[in-house]
Short mmCIF file of C-alpha atoms in Angstrom, two decimals:
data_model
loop_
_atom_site.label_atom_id
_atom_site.label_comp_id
_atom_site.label_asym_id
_atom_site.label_seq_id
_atom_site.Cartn_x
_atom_site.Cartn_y
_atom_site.Cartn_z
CA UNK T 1 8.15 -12.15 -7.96
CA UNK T 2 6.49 -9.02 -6.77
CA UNK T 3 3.19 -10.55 -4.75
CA UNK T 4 -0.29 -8.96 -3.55
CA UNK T 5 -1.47 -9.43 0.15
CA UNK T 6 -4.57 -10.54 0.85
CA UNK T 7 -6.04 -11.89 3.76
CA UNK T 8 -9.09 -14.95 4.46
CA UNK T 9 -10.62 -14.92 7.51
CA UNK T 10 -10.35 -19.04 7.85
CA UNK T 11 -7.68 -19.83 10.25
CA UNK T 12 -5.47 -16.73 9.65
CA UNK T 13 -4.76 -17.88 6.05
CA UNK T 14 -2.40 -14.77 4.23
CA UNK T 15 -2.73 -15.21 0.70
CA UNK T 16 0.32 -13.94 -1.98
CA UNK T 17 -0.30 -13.95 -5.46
CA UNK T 18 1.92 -13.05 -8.40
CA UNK T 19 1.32 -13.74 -11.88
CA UNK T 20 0.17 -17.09 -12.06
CA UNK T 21 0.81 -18.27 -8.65
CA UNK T 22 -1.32 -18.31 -5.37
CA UNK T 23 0.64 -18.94 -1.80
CA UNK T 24 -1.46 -19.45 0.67
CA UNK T 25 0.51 -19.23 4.04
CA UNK T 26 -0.52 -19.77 7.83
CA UNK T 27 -0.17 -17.29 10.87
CA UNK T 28 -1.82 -16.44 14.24
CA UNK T 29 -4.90 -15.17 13.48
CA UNK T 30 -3.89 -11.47 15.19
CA UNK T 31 -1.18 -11.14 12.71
CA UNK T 32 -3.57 -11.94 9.73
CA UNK T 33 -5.99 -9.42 11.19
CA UNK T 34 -3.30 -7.11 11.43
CA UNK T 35 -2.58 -7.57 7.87
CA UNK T 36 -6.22 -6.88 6.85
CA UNK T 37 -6.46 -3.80 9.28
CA UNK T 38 -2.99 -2.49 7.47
CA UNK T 39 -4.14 -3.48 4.11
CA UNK T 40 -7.54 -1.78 4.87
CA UNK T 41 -5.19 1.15 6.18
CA UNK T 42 -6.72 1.11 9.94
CA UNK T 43 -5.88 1.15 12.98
CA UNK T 44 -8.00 0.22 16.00
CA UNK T 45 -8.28 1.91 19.23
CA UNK T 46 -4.71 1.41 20.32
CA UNK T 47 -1.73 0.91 18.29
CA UNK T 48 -0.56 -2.77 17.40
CA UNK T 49 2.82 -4.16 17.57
CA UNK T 50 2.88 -3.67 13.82
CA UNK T 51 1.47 0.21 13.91
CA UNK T 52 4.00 0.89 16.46
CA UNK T 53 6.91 -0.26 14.34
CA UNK T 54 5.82 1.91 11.89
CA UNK T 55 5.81 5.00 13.68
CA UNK T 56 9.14 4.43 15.29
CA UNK T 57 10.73 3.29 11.81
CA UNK T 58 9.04 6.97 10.30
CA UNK T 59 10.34 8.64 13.69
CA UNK T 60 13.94 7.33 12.64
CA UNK T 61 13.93 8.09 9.63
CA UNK T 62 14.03 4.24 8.48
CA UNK T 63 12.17 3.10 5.43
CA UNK T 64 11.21 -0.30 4.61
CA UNK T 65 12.56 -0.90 1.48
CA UNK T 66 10.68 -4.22 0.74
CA UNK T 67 9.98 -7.80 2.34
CA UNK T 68 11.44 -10.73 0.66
CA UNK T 69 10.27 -14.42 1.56
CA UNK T 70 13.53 -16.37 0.60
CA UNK T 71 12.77 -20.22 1.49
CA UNK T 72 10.59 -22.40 3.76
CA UNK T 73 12.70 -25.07 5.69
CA UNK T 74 10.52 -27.52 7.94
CA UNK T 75 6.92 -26.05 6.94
CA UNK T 76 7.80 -22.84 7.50
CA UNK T 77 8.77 -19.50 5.44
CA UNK T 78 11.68 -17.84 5.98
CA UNK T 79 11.83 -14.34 5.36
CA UNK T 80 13.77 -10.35 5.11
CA UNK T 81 12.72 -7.57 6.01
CA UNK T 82 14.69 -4.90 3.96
CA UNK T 83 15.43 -1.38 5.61
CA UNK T 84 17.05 1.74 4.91
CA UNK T 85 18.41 4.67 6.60
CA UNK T 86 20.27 7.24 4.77
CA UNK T 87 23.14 5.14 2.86
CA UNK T 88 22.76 2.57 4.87
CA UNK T 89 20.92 -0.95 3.91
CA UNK T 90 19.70 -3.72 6.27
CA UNK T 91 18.08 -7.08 5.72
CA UNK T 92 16.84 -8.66 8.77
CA UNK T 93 15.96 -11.74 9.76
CA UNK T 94 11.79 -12.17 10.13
CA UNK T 95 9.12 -13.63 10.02
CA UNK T 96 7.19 -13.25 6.82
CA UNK T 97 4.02 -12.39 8.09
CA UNK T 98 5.49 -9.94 10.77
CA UNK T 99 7.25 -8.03 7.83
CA UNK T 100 4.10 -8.02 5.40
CA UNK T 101 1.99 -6.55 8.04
CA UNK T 102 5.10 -3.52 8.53
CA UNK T 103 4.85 -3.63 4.50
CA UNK T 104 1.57 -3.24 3.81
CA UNK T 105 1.45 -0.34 6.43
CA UNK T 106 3.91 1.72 4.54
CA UNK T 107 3.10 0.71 0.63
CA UNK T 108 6.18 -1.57 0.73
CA UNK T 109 6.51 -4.26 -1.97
CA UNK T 110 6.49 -8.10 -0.89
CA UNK T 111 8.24 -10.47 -2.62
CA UNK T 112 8.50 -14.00 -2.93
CA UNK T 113 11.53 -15.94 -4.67
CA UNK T 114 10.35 -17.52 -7.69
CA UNK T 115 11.38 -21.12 -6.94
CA UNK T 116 9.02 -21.04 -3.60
CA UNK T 117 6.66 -19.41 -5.13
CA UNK T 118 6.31 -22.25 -7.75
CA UNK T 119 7.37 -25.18 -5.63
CA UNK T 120 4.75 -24.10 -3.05
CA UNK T 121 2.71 -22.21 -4.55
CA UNK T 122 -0.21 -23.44 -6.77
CA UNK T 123 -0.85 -22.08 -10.63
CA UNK T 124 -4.20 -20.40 -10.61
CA UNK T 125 -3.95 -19.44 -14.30
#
C-alpha cells in the first residue's frame, strides 16, 4: 500500500497512512525531524546525513526508486530501500525511517506491505 509521511512532534512518532490504515512508528527524534525538514523540503544550516545522501545519490546518477517496509520482527520494522542506476536495480537493507527521510527528499513513494500495515496498523476509517 502506497503510504503518506507525516511526522508528530511527541517522541519522534512517524506516522504512515494508506487508505484506511494509520502506522504510527517510533525513531530518534533527529530522524523524525529530519523527516519533517524533508517533507517541509528544508534544509538547515548544514547538510544532514539524509541531505547528503541525496546529493551524492543525484551526483551518481542513482535514483531512489521507492522505500518498501516489508515486516517488523521483535518490535521493530524492517525495511528496502529501492535504487536505480541505469539498468541496474538495488534493494538494500534499511532502516525504515532512514529510507523515508532519503524518500521524502526526492518525491519517492513509501510503501508498506499490506499484511503489516493491517496487523499493525490501526483502521482509522
Amino acid at each position: 500500500v502506497n503510504v503518506d509521511a507525516q511526522f508528530s512532534a511527541v517522541d519522534g512518532a512517524v506516522i504512515l497512512r494508506g487508505g484506511c490504515y494509520e502506522l504510527v512508528g517510533h525513531t530518534d527524534p533527529w530522524i523524525a525531524q529530519s523527516i519533517w525538514n524533508g517533507l517541509q523540503n528544508r534544509t538547515g544550516f548544514r547538510p544532514n546525513t539524509h541531505d547528503v545522501m541525496k546529493d551524492a545519490l543525484n551526483s551518481f546518477g542513482i535514483k531512489v526508486e521507492m522505500v518498501k517496509v516489508v515486516e517488523i520482527q521483535n518490535s521493530t520494522y524492517m525495511g528496502r530501500l529501492i535504487l536505480q542506476q541505469g539498468n541496474k536495480i538495488v534493494s538494500l537493507d534499511s532502516r525504515p525511517s532512514d529510507a523515508t527521510a532519503i524518500a521524502v527528499r526526492v518525491g519517492a513513494p513509501v510503501y508498506v506491505k499490506d499484511e503489516v500495515l493491517k496487523a499493525q496498523g490501526r483502521n482509522v476509517c
